[in-house]
Short mmCIF file of C-alpha atoms in Angstrom, two decimals:
data_model
loop_
_atom_site.label_atom_id
_atom_site.label_comp_id
_atom_site.label_asym_id
_atom_site.label_seq_id
_atom_site.Cartn_x
_atom_site.Cartn_y
_atom_site.Cartn_z
CA GLU F 162 -10.85 12.47 -8.68
CA ALA F 163 -8.80 13.39 -5.04
CA GLY F 164 -8.11 10.23 -2.90
CA VAL F 165 -9.20 9.84 0.45
CA ALA F 166 -7.07 11.78 2.28
CA GLN F 167 -5.49 11.21 6.27
CA SER F 168 -3.24 13.21 8.36
CA PRO F 169 -0.95 13.18 10.05
CA ARG F 170 0.99 10.49 8.34
CA TYR F 171 3.31 9.65 11.48
CA LYS F 172 2.33 9.97 14.80
CA ILE F 173 4.72 8.40 17.84
CA ILE F 174 2.80 8.97 21.76
CA GLU F 175 4.13 7.69 24.55
CA LYS F 176 1.07 5.00 26.66
CA ARG F 177 -1.40 7.09 28.79
CA GLN F 178 -0.99 9.66 26.14
CA SER F 179 -4.06 11.07 23.50
CA VAL F 180 -3.60 11.42 19.81
CA ALA F 181 -6.46 11.76 17.29
CA PHE F 182 -6.43 11.18 13.36
CA TRP F 183 -8.44 12.94 10.91
CA CYS F 184 -9.95 11.57 7.39
CA ASN F 185 -11.49 13.42 5.25
CA PRO F 186 -13.49 11.19 1.98
CA ILE F 187 -13.47 11.03 -1.62
CA SER F 188 -16.13 14.13 -1.98
CA GLY F 189 -19.90 12.42 -2.24
CA HIS F 190 -19.02 9.35 -0.52
CA ALA F 191 -21.55 7.91 2.11
CA THR F 192 -20.28 6.02 4.02
CA LEU F 193 -16.55 5.82 5.92
CA TYR F 194 -15.01 3.35 7.33
CA TRP F 195 -12.02 3.40 9.86
CA TYR F 196 -9.70 0.64 10.13
CA GLN F 197 -6.67 -0.65 12.38
CA GLN F 198 -3.71 -2.83 11.02
CA ILE F 199 -1.33 -4.29 13.11
CA LEU F 200 1.53 -5.28 11.74
CA GLY F 201 1.33 -8.68 10.39
CA GLN F 202 -2.07 -8.71 10.17
CA GLY F 203 -4.53 -8.24 8.10
CA PRO F 204 -7.41 -4.26 8.28
CA LYS F 205 -9.97 -4.74 11.46
CA LEU F 206 -12.62 -2.45 10.84
CA LEU F 207 -13.43 -0.57 14.14
CA ILE F 208 -16.16 1.78 12.97
CA GLN F 209 -18.48 2.06 10.29
CA PHE F 210 -20.66 5.67 9.29
CA GLN F 211 -22.80 5.36 6.43
CA ASN F 212 -23.63 10.22 6.16
CA ASN F 213 -23.05 11.18 10.05
CA GLY F 214 -24.62 8.10 11.78
CA VAL F 215 -22.84 4.77 12.93
CA VAL F 216 -23.71 1.98 11.37
CA ASP F 217 -21.51 -0.70 13.31
CA ASP F 218 -18.24 -0.22 16.17
CA SER F 219 -18.93 -3.51 17.68
CA GLN F 220 -15.06 -4.02 16.96
CA LEU F 221 -14.42 -0.56 18.78
CA PRO F 222 -12.69 -0.44 22.32
CA LYS F 223 -15.32 1.94 23.54
CA ASP F 224 -13.35 2.77 26.76
CA ARG F 225 -11.17 4.45 25.13
CA PHE F 226 -11.41 4.66 20.85
CA SER F 227 -14.05 7.07 20.17
CA ALA F 228 -14.59 8.50 16.22
CA GLU F 229 -17.48 10.57 15.08
CA ARG F 230 -18.19 12.49 11.70
CA LEU F 231 -20.22 15.79 11.82
CA LYS F 232 -21.74 17.27 8.82
CA GLY F 233 -20.73 13.45 7.77
CA VAL F 234 -18.24 14.54 5.73
CA ASP F 235 -15.03 13.90 7.54
CA SER F 236 -13.64 11.88 10.13
CA THR F 237 -12.21 11.76 13.46
CA LEU F 238 -10.88 8.89 15.48
CA LYS F 239 -9.41 9.60 19.13
CA ILE F 240 -7.65 6.96 21.74
CA GLN F 241 -7.21 8.43 25.10
CA PRO F 242 -5.32 6.86 27.24
CA ALA F 243 -2.96 4.94 24.37
CA LYS F 244 -1.71 1.79 25.01
CA LEU F 245 0.92 0.09 24.02
CA GLU F 246 -0.89 -2.97 22.11
CA ASP F 247 -3.11 0.61 19.97
CA SER F 248 0.40 0.62 17.94
CA ALA F 249 -0.55 -0.16 14.22
CA VAL F 250 -1.26 1.91 10.50
CA TYR F 251 -5.47 3.86 11.33
CA LEU F 252 -6.35 3.58 8.23
CA CYS F 253 -9.57 4.62 6.82
CA ALA F 254 -11.40 4.56 3.54
CA SER F 255 -14.97 5.96 2.05
CA SER F 256 -17.17 4.43 -0.63
CA PHE F 257 -20.37 6.09 -2.99
CA PHE F 258 -22.42 3.87 -0.64
CA LEU F 259 -23.60 0.71 0.98
CA GLY F 260 -23.30 -2.67 -0.85
CA PRO F 261 -21.55 -5.47 -3.10
CA GLU F 262 -21.20 -3.14 -5.87
CA THR F 263 -19.36 -0.43 -4.77
CA GLU F 264 -15.96 0.01 -4.40
CA ALA F 265 -14.63 0.86 -0.82
CA PHE F 266 -10.69 3.38 -1.59
CA PHE F 267 -8.24 3.68 1.31
CA GLY F 268 -5.90 6.48 2.37
CA GLN F 269 -2.55 5.80 2.85
CA GLY F 270 -2.64 4.95 6.91
CA THR F 271 -2.14 7.12 9.94
CA ARG F 272 1.12 5.34 11.65
CA LEU F 273 1.05 5.19 15.35
CA THR F 274 4.08 4.23 17.70
CA VAL F 275 2.93 3.99 21.41
CA VAL F 276 6.51 3.92 22.90
CA ALA N 1388 -20.62 -14.79 9.52
CA GLN N 1389 -18.57 -14.34 7.04
CA SER N 1390 -14.96 -14.93 7.02
CA VAL N 1391 -11.84 -15.92 5.51
CA THR N 1392 -8.32 -17.72 5.22
CA GLN N 1393 -5.34 -16.99 3.28
CA LEU N 1394 -2.65 -19.74 3.12
CA GLY N 1395 0.65 -19.06 2.86
CA SER N 1396 1.77 -15.91 4.73
CA HIS N 1397 4.75 -15.65 2.23
CA VAL N 1398 5.27 -16.81 -1.34
CA SER N 1399 8.45 -16.38 -2.79
CA VAL N 1400 8.95 -15.98 -7.15
CA SER N 1401 10.42 -16.19 -9.84
CA GLU N 1402 10.16 -13.08 -12.13
CA GLY N 1403 8.32 -14.42 -15.06
CA ALA N 1404 6.95 -17.24 -13.18
CA LEU N 1405 3.17 -17.96 -12.10
CA VAL N 1406 1.82 -16.40 -9.47
CA LEU N 1407 -0.76 -18.07 -7.18
CA LEU N 1408 -1.83 -17.07 -3.84
CA ARG N 1409 -4.59 -18.32 -2.20
CA CYS N 1410 -7.74 -17.97 -0.14
CA ASN N 1411 -10.79 -20.33 1.33
CA TYR N 1412 -13.65 -18.18 2.36
CA SER N 1413 -16.53 -19.59 4.56
CA SER N 1414 -20.06 -17.77 4.55
CA SER N 1415 -23.45 -19.13 5.12
CA VAL N 1416 -24.70 -16.90 1.83
CA PRO N 1417 -23.58 -16.84 -1.70
CA PRO N 1418 -20.47 -14.37 -0.74
CA TYR N 1419 -18.97 -10.87 -1.99
CA LEU N 1420 -15.44 -11.66 -2.40
CA PHE N 1421 -12.34 -9.04 -3.44
CA TRP N 1422 -8.62 -9.24 -3.30
CA TYR N 1423 -6.93 -5.81 -2.77
CA VAL N 1424 -3.23 -5.48 -2.84
CA GLN N 1425 -1.00 -3.21 -0.47
CA TYR N 1426 2.45 -1.55 -1.74
CA PRO N 1427 4.62 -0.15 1.38
CA ASN N 1428 3.62 2.61 2.90
CA GLN N 1429 0.33 3.34 0.87
CA GLY N 1430 -3.42 2.23 1.17
CA LEU N 1431 -4.97 -0.53 -0.38
CA GLN N 1432 -6.31 -0.59 -3.57
CA LEU N 1433 -8.93 -3.30 -5.28
CA LEU N 1434 -7.49 -5.71 -7.38
CA LEU N 1435 -10.79 -6.85 -8.61
CA LYS N 1436 -13.68 -8.42 -6.96
CA TYR N 1437 -16.63 -11.21 -7.27
CA THR N 1438 -19.92 -9.89 -6.91
CA SER N 1439 -21.76 -13.16 -8.26
CA ALA N 1440 -22.09 -12.56 -11.86
CA ALA N 1441 -19.51 -14.88 -13.58
CA THR N 1442 -16.60 -17.30 -11.71
CA LEU N 1443 -14.00 -16.25 -13.60
CA VAL N 1444 -12.32 -12.64 -12.45
CA LYS N 1445 -10.38 -10.54 -14.41
CA GLY N 1446 -8.15 -7.40 -12.31
CA ILE N 1447 -5.80 -4.72 -13.08
CA ASN N 1448 -2.59 -5.51 -13.79
CA GLY N 1449 -2.97 -9.16 -15.14
CA PHE N 1450 -4.41 -10.58 -12.50
CA GLU N 1451 -7.63 -12.79 -12.00
CA ALA N 1452 -8.92 -15.11 -9.37
CA GLU N 1453 -11.49 -18.30 -9.91
CA PHE N 1454 -14.83 -18.12 -7.89
CA LYS N 1455 -14.79 -22.25 -7.13
CA LYS N 1456 -17.90 -22.92 -4.77
CA SER N 1457 -17.35 -26.30 -4.44
CA GLU N 1458 -13.59 -25.87 -2.81
CA THR N 1459 -14.71 -22.69 -1.04
CA SER N 1460 -11.90 -20.60 -2.41
CA PHE N 1461 -10.93 -18.02 -4.85
CA HIS N 1462 -7.51 -17.68 -5.12
CA LEU N 1463 -5.99 -14.95 -7.05
CA THR N 1464 -3.87 -16.09 -10.38
CA LYS N 1465 -1.23 -14.04 -12.72
CA PRO N 1466 0.70 -16.57 -14.98
CA SER N 1467 3.72 -14.01 -15.32
CA ALA N 1468 5.33 -12.47 -12.56
CA HIS N 1469 6.84 -9.36 -12.70
CA MET N 1470 9.31 -7.22 -10.25
CA SER N 1471 5.99 -5.10 -9.76
CA ASP N 1472 4.13 -7.08 -8.35
CA ALA N 1473 6.19 -7.54 -4.65
CA ALA N 1474 3.77 -6.59 -2.62
CA GLU N 1475 1.73 -7.56 -0.03
CA TYR N 1476 -2.01 -9.10 -0.75
CA PHE N 1477 -5.18 -9.79 1.03
CA CYS N 1478 -8.92 -11.38 0.31
CA ALA N 1479 -11.41 -9.98 1.70
CA VAL N 1480 -15.48 -11.17 1.78
CA LEU N 1481 -18.34 -8.43 2.52
CA THR N 1482 -20.27 -8.63 5.65
CA GLY N 1483 -24.01 -8.68 6.23
CA ALA N 1484 -23.46 -4.96 7.65
CA ASN N 1485 -21.21 -4.42 4.00
CA ASN N 1486 -17.93 -3.77 5.29
CA LEU N 1487 -14.77 -5.91 4.65
CA PHE N 1488 -13.30 -8.78 6.56
CA PHE N 1489 -10.06 -8.91 5.93
CA GLY N 1490 -8.13 -11.85 5.62
CA THR N 1491 -3.93 -11.55 7.22
CA GLY N 1492 -2.34 -10.89 3.90
CA THR N 1493 0.28 -12.77 1.81
CA ARG N 1494 3.74 -11.17 0.90
CA LEU N 1495 4.57 -11.40 -2.62
CA THR N 1496 8.32 -11.59 -3.22
CA VAL N 1497 9.50 -11.66 -6.87
CA ILE N 1498 13.26 -12.55 -7.26
CA PRO N 1499 14.39 -11.44 -10.36
#
C-alpha cells in the first residue's frame, strides 16, 4: 500500500514570502495530522483533521498559518508570510480513525528553510 | 494534560551492547504510549505502543519497552545494538484529542 505522500521535499524561501505544502494521505484514512519539527526538537502538532473537519488546531499560529482538507482527502498547509522561525520540517501523518488502537503513518516531510 | 519527557538527548553505545532510552510520562488518566524511530531525512516509523494490554511490549527490530506505573516510565530497550539502529528515537503519548504529544527525542549513536 502506498504511504503518505508529501511535496515538495525541500523548499527555500525568503522571509515574508508565502509557501504551501501538500499532503496525500493513505487511501481510506479519515484522520490527517500536520506536525512541525524544528531542528533538535520533537514534532509538534499544528492541526488535526477528521475527514474534512478540524479536530484540534489549538497550536496553529492562525495569523500566518492556514490548512484545509477539501473533500476529506488531500490537504494543504500554507504559511503567509513566513518568518525565520518557521524553518522546520513539516510532517504530514494519517490514520484510519481516531483512537489508541490505530497507527499514525508519517510522510517523509517537507524541509522548509526561511532566509 | 498528557506529556512525556525523554532523558538524554544523545546516547552512544558500542555495537552489541545494551540499548536503553529513557522516557517518563505525565498523565492523569491511564496513558497510551508510543515509541517512534526517525532515520535521517525520513518520516517517523512506529516501533511499538502500549495500550494497557500488557506491561511489556515487544516491537519491531528487536526493541521492547516496559510500562511501569509506579515509576511513570516507558523506557525502550534492545539487548544488542546494531549499526542500523543509529537514528533518532521519540517517545510519545496520546492526548485527549487523540493526537500524539512527542518528547524531544534521543539520538542514538552506535560505535563499531
